Structure formats: structure tokens, C-alpha cells
Coordinates of C-alpha atoms in Angstrom, one line a residue:
X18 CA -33.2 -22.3 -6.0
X19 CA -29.6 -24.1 -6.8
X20 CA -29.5 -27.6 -6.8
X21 CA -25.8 -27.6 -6.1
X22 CA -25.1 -30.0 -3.5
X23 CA -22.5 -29.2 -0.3
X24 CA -19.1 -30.8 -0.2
X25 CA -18.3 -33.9 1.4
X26 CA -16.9 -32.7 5.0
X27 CA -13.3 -34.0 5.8
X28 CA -13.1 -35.9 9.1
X29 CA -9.6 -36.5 10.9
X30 CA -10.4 -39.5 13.2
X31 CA -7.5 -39.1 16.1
X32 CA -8.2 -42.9 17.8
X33 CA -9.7 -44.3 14.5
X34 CA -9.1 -48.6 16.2
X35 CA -11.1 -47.3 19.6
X36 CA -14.7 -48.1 20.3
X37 CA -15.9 -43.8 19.5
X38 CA -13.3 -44.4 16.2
X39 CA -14.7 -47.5 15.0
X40 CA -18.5 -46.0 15.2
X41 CA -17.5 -43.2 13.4
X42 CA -16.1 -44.7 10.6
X43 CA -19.7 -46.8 10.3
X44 CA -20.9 -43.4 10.0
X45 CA -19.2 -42.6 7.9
X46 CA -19.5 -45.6 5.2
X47 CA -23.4 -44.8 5.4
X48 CA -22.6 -41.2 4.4
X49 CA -20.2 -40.8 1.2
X50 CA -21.8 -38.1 -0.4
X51 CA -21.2 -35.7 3.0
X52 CA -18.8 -37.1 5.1
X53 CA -15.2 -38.8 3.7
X54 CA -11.9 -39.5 5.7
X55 CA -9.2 -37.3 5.5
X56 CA -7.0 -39.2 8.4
X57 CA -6.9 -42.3 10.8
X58 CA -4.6 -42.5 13.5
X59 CA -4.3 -45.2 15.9
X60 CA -1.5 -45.8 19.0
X61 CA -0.8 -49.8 18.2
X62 CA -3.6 -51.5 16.8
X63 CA -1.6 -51.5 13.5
X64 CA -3.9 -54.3 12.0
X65 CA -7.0 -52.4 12.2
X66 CA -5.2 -49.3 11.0
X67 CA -4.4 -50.9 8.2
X68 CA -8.0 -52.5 7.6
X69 CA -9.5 -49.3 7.9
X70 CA -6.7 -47.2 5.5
X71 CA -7.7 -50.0 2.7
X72 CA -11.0 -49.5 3.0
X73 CA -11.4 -45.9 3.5
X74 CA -8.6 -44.7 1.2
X75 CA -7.4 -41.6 3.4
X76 CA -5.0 -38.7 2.8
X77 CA -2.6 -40.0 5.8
X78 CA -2.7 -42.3 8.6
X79 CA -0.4 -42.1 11.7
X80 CA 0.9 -44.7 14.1
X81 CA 2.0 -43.6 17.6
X82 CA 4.2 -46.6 18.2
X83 CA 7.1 -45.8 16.4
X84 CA 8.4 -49.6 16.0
X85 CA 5.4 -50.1 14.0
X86 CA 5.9 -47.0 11.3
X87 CA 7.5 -49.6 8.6
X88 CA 4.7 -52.5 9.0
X89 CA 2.3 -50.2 8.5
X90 CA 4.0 -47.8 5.6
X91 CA 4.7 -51.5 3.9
X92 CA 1.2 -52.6 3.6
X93 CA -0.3 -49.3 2.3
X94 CA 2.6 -48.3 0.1
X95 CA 1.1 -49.2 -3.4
X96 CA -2.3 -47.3 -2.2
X97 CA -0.7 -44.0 -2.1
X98 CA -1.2 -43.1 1.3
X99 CA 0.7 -41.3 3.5
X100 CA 1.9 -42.7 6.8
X101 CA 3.7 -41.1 9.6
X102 CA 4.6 -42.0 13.4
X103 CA 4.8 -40.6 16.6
X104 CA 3.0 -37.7 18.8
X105 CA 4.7 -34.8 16.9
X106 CA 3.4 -36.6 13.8
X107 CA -0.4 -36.5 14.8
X108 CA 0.1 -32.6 15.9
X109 CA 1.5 -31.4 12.7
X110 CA -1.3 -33.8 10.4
X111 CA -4.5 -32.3 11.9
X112 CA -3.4 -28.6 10.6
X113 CA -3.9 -30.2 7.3
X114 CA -5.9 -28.4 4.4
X115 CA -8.2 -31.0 3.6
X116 CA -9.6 -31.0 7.4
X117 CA -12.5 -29.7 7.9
X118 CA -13.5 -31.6 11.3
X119 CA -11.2 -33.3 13.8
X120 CA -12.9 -36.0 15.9
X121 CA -10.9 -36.2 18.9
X122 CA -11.4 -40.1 20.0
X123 CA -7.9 -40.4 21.5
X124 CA -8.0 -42.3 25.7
X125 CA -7.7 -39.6 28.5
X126 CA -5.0 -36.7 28.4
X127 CA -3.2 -37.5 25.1
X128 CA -6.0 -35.4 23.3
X129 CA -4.7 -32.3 24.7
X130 CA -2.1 -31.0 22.4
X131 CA -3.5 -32.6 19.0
X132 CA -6.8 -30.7 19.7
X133 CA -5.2 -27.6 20.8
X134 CA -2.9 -28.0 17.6
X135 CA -5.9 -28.3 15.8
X136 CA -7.9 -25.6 17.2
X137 CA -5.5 -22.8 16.3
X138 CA -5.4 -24.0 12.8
X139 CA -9.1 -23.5 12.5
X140 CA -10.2 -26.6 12.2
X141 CA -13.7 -27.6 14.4
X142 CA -13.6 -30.3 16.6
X143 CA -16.0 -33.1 17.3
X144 CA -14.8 -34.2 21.1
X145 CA -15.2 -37.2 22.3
X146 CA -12.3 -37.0 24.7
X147 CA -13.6 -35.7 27.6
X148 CA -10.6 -35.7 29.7
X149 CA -9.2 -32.8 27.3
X150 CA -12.1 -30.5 29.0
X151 CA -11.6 -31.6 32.3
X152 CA -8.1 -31.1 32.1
X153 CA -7.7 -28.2 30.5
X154 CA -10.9 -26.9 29.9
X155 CA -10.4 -22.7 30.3
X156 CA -7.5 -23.1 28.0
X157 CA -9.4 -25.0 25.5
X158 CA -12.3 -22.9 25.2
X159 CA -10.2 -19.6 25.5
X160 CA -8.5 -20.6 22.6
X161 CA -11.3 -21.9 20.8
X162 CA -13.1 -18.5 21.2
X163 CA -10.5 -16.7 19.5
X164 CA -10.3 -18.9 16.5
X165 CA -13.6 -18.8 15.7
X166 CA -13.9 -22.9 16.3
X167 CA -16.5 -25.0 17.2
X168 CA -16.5 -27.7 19.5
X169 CA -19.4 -30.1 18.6
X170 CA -19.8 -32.5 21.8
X171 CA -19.6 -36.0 20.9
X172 CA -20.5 -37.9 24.3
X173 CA -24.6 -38.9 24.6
X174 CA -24.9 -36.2 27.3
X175 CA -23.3 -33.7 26.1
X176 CA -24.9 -33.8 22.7
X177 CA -28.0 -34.0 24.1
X178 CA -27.4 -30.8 25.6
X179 CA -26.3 -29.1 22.4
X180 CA -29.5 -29.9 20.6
X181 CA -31.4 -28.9 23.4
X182 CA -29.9 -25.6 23.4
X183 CA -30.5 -25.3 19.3
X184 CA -32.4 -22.3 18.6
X185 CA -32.2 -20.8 22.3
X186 CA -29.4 -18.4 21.9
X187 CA -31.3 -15.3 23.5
X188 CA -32.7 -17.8 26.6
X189 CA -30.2 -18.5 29.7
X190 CA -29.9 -21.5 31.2
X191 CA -30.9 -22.2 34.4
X192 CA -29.2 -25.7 34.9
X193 CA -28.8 -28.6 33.0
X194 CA -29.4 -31.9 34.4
X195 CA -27.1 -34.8 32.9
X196 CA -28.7 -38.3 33.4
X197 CA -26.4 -41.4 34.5
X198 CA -27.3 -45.1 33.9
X199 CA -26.1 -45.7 37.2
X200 CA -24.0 -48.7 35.7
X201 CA -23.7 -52.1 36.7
X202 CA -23.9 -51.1 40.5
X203 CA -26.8 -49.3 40.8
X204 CA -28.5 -49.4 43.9
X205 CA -25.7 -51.4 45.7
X206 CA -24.1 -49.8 49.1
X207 CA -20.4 -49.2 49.5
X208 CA -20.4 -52.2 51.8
X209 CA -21.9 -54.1 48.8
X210 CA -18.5 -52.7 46.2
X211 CA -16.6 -54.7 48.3
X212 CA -14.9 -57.2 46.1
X213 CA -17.0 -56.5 43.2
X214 CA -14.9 -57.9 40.0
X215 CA -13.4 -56.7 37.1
X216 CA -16.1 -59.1 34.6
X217 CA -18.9 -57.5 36.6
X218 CA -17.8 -53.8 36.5
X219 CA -17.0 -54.2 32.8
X220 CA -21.0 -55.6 31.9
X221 CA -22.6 -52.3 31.4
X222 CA -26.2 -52.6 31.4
X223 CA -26.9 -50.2 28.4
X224 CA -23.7 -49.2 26.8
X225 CA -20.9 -50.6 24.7
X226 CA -17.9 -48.9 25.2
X227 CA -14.0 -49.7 25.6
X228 CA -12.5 -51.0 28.8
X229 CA -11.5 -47.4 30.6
X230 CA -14.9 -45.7 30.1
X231 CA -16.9 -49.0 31.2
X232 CA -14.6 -48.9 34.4
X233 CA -15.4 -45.4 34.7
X234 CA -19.0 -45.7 34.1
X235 CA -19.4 -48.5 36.7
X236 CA -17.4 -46.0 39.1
X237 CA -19.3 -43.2 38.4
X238 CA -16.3 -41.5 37.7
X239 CA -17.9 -41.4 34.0
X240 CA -20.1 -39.1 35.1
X241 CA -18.2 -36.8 37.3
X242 CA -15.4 -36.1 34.7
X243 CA -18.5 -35.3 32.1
X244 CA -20.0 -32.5 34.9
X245 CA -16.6 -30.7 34.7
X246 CA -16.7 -30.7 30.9
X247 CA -20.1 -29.4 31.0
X248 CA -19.2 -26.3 32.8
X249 CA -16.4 -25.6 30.2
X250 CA -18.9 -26.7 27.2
X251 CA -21.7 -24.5 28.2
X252 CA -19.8 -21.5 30.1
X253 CA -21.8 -23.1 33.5
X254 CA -21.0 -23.0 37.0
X255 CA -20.9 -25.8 39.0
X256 CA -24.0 -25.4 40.8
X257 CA -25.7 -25.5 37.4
X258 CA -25.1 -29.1 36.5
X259 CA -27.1 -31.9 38.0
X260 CA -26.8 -35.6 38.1
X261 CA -30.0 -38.0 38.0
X262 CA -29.8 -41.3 37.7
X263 CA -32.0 -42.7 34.7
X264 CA -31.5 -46.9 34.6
X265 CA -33.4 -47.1 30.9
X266 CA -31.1 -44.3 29.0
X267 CA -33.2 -43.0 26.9
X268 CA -33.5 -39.5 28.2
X269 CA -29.6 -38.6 27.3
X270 CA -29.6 -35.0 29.1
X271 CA -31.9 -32.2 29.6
X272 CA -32.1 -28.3 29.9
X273 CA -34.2 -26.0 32.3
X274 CA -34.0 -22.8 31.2
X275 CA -35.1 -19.9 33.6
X276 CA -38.7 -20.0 33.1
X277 CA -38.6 -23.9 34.6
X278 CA -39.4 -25.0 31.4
X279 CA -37.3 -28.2 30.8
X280 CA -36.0 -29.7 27.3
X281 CA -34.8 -33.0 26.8
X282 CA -33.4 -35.3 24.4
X283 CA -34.4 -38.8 23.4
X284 CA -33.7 -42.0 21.7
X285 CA -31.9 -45.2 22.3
X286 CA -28.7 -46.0 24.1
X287 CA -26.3 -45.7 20.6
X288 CA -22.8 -43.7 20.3
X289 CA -23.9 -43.1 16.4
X290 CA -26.0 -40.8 16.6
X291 CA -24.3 -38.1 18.6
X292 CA -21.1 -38.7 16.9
X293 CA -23.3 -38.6 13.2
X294 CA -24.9 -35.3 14.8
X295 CA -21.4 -33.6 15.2
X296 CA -19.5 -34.5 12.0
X297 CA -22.8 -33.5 9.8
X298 CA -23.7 -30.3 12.3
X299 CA -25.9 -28.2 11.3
X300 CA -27.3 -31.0 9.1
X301 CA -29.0 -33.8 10.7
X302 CA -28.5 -36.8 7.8
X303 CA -31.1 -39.5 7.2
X304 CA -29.6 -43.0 8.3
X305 CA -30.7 -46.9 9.0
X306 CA -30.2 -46.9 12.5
X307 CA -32.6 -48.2 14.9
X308 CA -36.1 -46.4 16.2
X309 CA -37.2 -45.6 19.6
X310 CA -40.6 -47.4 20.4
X311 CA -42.0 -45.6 23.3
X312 CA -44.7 -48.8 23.4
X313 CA -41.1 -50.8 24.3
X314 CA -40.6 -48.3 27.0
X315 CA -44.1 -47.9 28.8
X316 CA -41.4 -46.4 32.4
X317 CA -38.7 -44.1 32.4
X318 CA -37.2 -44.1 36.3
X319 CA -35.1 -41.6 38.0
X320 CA -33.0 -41.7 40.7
X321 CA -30.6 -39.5 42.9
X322 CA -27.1 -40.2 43.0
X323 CA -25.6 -42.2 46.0
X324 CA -22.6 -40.0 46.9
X325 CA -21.7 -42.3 49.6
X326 CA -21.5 -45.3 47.7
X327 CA -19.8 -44.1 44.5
X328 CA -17.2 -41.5 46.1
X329 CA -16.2 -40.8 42.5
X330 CA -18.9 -38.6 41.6
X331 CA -18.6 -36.6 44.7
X332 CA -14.5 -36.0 44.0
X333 CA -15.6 -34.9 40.6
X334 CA -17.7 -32.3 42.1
X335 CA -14.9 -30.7 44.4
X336 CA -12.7 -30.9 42.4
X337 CA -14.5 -29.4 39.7
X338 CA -15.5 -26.8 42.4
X339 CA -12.0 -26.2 43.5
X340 CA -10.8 -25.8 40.0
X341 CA -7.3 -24.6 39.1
X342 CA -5.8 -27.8 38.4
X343 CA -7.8 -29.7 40.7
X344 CA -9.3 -31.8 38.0
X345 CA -6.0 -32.3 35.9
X346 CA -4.8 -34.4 39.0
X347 CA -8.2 -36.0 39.3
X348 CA -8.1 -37.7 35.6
X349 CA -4.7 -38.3 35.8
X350 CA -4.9 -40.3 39.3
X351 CA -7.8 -41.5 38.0
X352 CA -6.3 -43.2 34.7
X353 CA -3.5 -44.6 36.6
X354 CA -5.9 -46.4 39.2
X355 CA -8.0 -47.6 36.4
X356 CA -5.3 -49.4 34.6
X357 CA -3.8 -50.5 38.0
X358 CA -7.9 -52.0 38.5
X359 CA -8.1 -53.5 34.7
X360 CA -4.4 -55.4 35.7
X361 CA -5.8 -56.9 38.8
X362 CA -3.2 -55.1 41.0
X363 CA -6.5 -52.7 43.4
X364 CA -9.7 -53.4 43.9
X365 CA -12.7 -51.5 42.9
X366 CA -13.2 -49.5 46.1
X367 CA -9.8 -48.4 45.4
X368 CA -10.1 -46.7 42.5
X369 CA -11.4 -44.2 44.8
X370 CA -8.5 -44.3 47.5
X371 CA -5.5 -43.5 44.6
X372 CA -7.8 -40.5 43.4
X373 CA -7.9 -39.2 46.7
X374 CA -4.2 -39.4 47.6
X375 CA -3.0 -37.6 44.6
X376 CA -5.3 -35.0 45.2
X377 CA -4.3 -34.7 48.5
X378 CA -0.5 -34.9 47.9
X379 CA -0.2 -32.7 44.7
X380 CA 0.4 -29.3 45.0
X381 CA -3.0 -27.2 44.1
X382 CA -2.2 -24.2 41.3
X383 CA -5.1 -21.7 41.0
X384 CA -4.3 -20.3 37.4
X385 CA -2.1 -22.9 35.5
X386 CA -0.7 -22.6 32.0
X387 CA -0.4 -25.6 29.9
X388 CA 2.8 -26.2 31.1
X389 CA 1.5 -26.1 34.6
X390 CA -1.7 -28.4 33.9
X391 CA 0.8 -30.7 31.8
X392 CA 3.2 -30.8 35.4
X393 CA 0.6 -31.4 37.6
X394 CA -0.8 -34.4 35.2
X395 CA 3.0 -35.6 35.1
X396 CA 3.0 -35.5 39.1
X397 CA -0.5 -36.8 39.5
X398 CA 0.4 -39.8 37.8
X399 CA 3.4 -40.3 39.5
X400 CA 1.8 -40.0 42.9
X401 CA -1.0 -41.8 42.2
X402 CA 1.1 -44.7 41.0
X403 CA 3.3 -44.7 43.9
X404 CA 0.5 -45.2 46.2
X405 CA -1.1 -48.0 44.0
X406 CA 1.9 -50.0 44.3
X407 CA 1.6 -50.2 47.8
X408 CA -2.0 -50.9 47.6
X409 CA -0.7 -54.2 45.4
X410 CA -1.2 -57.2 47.6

């Protein structure tokens, strides 16, 4: 038997400073002899970029504001590290030789193109940018397909589902059933949204996340934009995937396959260990992190979804069912209103009301190309914006 033992795996982190970043890079530093950084990239937060390069020693590290290319290219010149700026940048670094895995990690659309990029130059991708399935999620997988490229999911949910399906190639799935906290808001009627604020829908009750998915999460929106990705992930149609609500988190998704059979996976509420299980796949690695005590959790609850009360969810589902580029307009409207909510300019309910009107107001393409899906984002944005403003009191 040879003792040899594998190579560490290279790991391009695309959104290294973000909350999905930073975990990853604790993974990381428990796991030198398998994983090692090839690449950090950040938009900005030039500080932490920095912090991390120092510490991590990568190949390259890219900066998407330009203005910042010489402050960072400054502090890590005597380290030997290369450092570029810009979007073009961050396509042309993740066809890089020494990647073997890109973890996508970037907010919302702006993982479109660097995945795609990386995708035709063969390298696998760990996704935790959902929005790059919902928008484009046909294209994605069409390509992936035909460069023999993995996509390992990174979200809770999604990951739970992938494990599930481990082994179970030759059995079809019946449906899968995606479990939702029901963030802070649970139970509470529409009536009762009514000038919920900004603190309160950023205190998730399980989770610690960055500002947009927290939004998203206490909107439900969260969960609607990870349906859609399911279907692409799993090859699913929409009347496959399920939502129940599960307040304690600790059943992250589950599988009934078509003799009603039903697997599930398990553990505590911690973004480590789906994103460890993606950048070691096939290997599960021994770590420190916390245990699940089922003696600490003597109830797990479940609940259905209040459609009425978190409208979200239930656009999600049309739009998922209406496809085309139905749910390209629906995270880009969605974005917008979520940075118009985190500046204090709508109100929570609202969220809702700018989806809506972009849907309603951009023109519906049945077969887009990428130029068409990248349009339709451009439009949706613009629309969504518009109406926004006027919502501004």
C-alpha cells in the first residue's frame, strides 16, 4: 500500500474579506498539509486583503477598486506576491495553473463571469454565490458539463443535499426538501412586518452572515433564490424542491428518493463545515470544530412556509417556474432593494414591492444568452432603482 500522501489542493478565494471568505481561510489554516491558498481577492477591504496575503503567503491577490492597486502592491512588495486590479484582472487569475479549486464567495451577480471564466479552464468550483445559479443557471451547468467540472455546493442546504446524494447515483430523486430557519420573523403576519427595523432584521437567530444574506434571510428571499439553484444543482424541476421551516437548524436539507425513503443531514448551524466539505471533496478531513449533542437538542420543529407573510419566497417560486430570465430580474431587483433597505431609504415590506415592479416592467426572454441574462440584470437594476427612489420618503 503506498504511503505517499495527496497534494495540498490550491484554493482561489474570489471574496477572501466576506463572511464565506474569512471562514474559509480558518479552514484553511487548520488544514496545511491539504488545502493552501493559491489567490485572495477582495473588492475594497484592502486592510484585510493585506492581513490575509501576509499571513497566507499566496501566488496573487487582486483588488477590484482600482484606486487601491498601489496601497496594496506597496505593502506586499518585499513578500513576492503578485497583485493585480480590476474585474478583467480576477477573470484572467482564476485560469491560473496552480488552481485546483475556485471558491466563488463574491456578493450577488459579480460571480458570473469569474466562475464561468473559470469553469472553461477546468478548474472545479466550490460555490457559495448563489446568485450565479439563479441567474444564469442553464448556462452554468451546460458549460460545466462539457468541461468535465465540478461544482461542489457551498451553502448549508445545498451541501447537505450533496452528501445526501453520495453513493446514490443509480437512485432518482423524488424531491428534496430544503429547510429554512424562518429568520428573525418567524411566525409574525405581514401586518406584524410593518415597520420592522433594520437592527431586528439583521439579528438572525442561528446564523452569522454578512449584511445582504441576513437581509435576505429575514426576507425569505434567502431561501427562494437557494430553490432556484437547487433545480440547476440537482437537474430538478420546480415541483421537486420543498421549503419547511425548521427554527433549531440542525437538519440542513434532506432527500426523498422514490421509494419515500428520506435522507437528511445533520449538525450544528456553522458555514465551516460545508465550505471544509467542498474544498477537501471527496475527502472529509478531521478538524476541532464543535459537536452536535442531540441531549442539547431533545425537539427539532417544523413548520410550513407563510407565503402570505414573506411574499419573497413565493416570487422566487414563479419566477423560478417562469424561468427564461425571470430569475435574473428577480436577484437583480432584489439586490437593489436590499441596499436601498440597508441605507434606510424602504422599508422591509418593500423589499417585496421593488421585486415585483421590475418583474413586472422588464421584458421576459424565454432562451437568453449571457448577453441577454447580463441586459436583463442591467435593466432590472435600473428599474428596480427607479421605483425605489420614489418609494424614498
Amino acid at each position: 500500500m503506498s504511503t505517499d500522501q495527496p497534494t495540498t489542493r490550491g484554493i482561489a478565494i474570489l471574496g477572501s474579506t466576506g463572511s464565506i471568505g474569512t471562514q474559509a481561510l480558518e479552514v484553511i489554516r487548520q488544514q496545511p498539509e491539504a488545502l493552501h491558498v493559491e489567490v485572495l481577492s477582495a473588492y475594497r477591504n484592502a486592510d484585510l486583503l493585506i492581513e490575509q496575503a501576509l499571513e497566507f503567503h499566496p501566488n496573487t491577490v487582486v483588488i477590484g477598486e482600482l484606486s487601491l492597486l498601489s496601497k496594496v502592491k506597496d505593502a506586499l512588495f518585499d513578500e513576492g506576491i503578485k497583485v493585480y486590479a480590476g474585474e478583467d484582472a480576477l477573470e484572467q487569475i482564476v485560469e491560473m495553473a496552480g488552481i485546483d479549486m475556485v471558491l466563488t464567495a463574491l456578493m450577488g451577480a459579480a460571480g458570473l463571469r469569474p466562475t464561468l471564466k473559470a469553469i472553461r479552464a477546468g478548474k472545479d468550483i466550490a460555490l457559495a454565490n448563489k446568485e450565479t445559479l439563479v441567474v444564469a443557471g442553464e448556462l452554468i451547468m451546460s458549460e460545466a458539463r462539457a468541461a468535465g467540472v465540478n461544482i461542489h455546493p457551498v451553502d448549508s442546504e445545498h451541501s447537505a443535499i450533496y452528501q445526501c446524494l453520495a453513493g446514490e447515483v443509480l437512485n432518482p430523486i423524488e424531491k428534496i426538501i430544503l429547510t429554512a430557519s424562518g429568520g428573525p420573523f418567524r411566525g409574525r403576519t405581514r401586518e406584524a412586518l410593518e415597520g420592522v427595523t433594520k437592527a431586528q432584521a439583521l439579528k438572525h437567530p442561528n446564523w452569522s452572515m454578512g449584511a445582504k444574506i441576513t437581509i435576505d434571510s429575514a426576507s425569505m428571499m434567502n431561501k427562494g433564490l437557494e430553490v432556484i439553484e437547487a433545480k440547476w444543482l440537482f437537474d430538478l424541476r420546480m415541483d421537486q424542491v420543498d421549503v419547511v421551516v425548521h427554527p433549531q437548524s440542525i437538519i440542513h436539507s434532506c432527500v426523498q428518493f422514490e421509494d419515500g425513503s428520506i435522507k437528511a443531514q445533520m449538525g450544528l448551524p456553522d458555514m465551516k463545515l460545508p465550505i471544509q466539505y467542498a474544498l477537501g471533496y471527496p475527502r472529509r478531513l478531521a478538524n476541532n470544530f464543535e459537536r452536535f449533542d442531540f441531549m442539547n437538542y431533545p425537539q427539532l420543529t417544523f413548520e410550513k412556509p407563510d407565503l402570505e407573510a414573506f411574499r419573497n419566497l413565493a416570487l422566487a417560486f414563479e419566477a423560478g417556474n417562469k424561468g427564461g430570465n425571470a430569475p435574473c430580474i428577480l436577484n437583480a431587483a432584489n439586490e437593489v432593494a436590499v441596499a436601498r433597505f440597508l441605507a434606510d431609504e424602504i422599508t422591509f415590506l418593500e423589499l417585496t414591492s421593488v421585486v415585483e415592479h421590475a418583474l413586472s416592467r422588464v421584458e421576459w426572454l424565454e432562451c437568453p444568452g449571457l448577453d441577454g441574462l447580463l441586459d436583463s440584470d442591467a435593466e432590472a437594476r435600473v428599474k428596480a432603482g427607479e421605483y425605489a427612489q420614489q418609494l424614498v420618503r
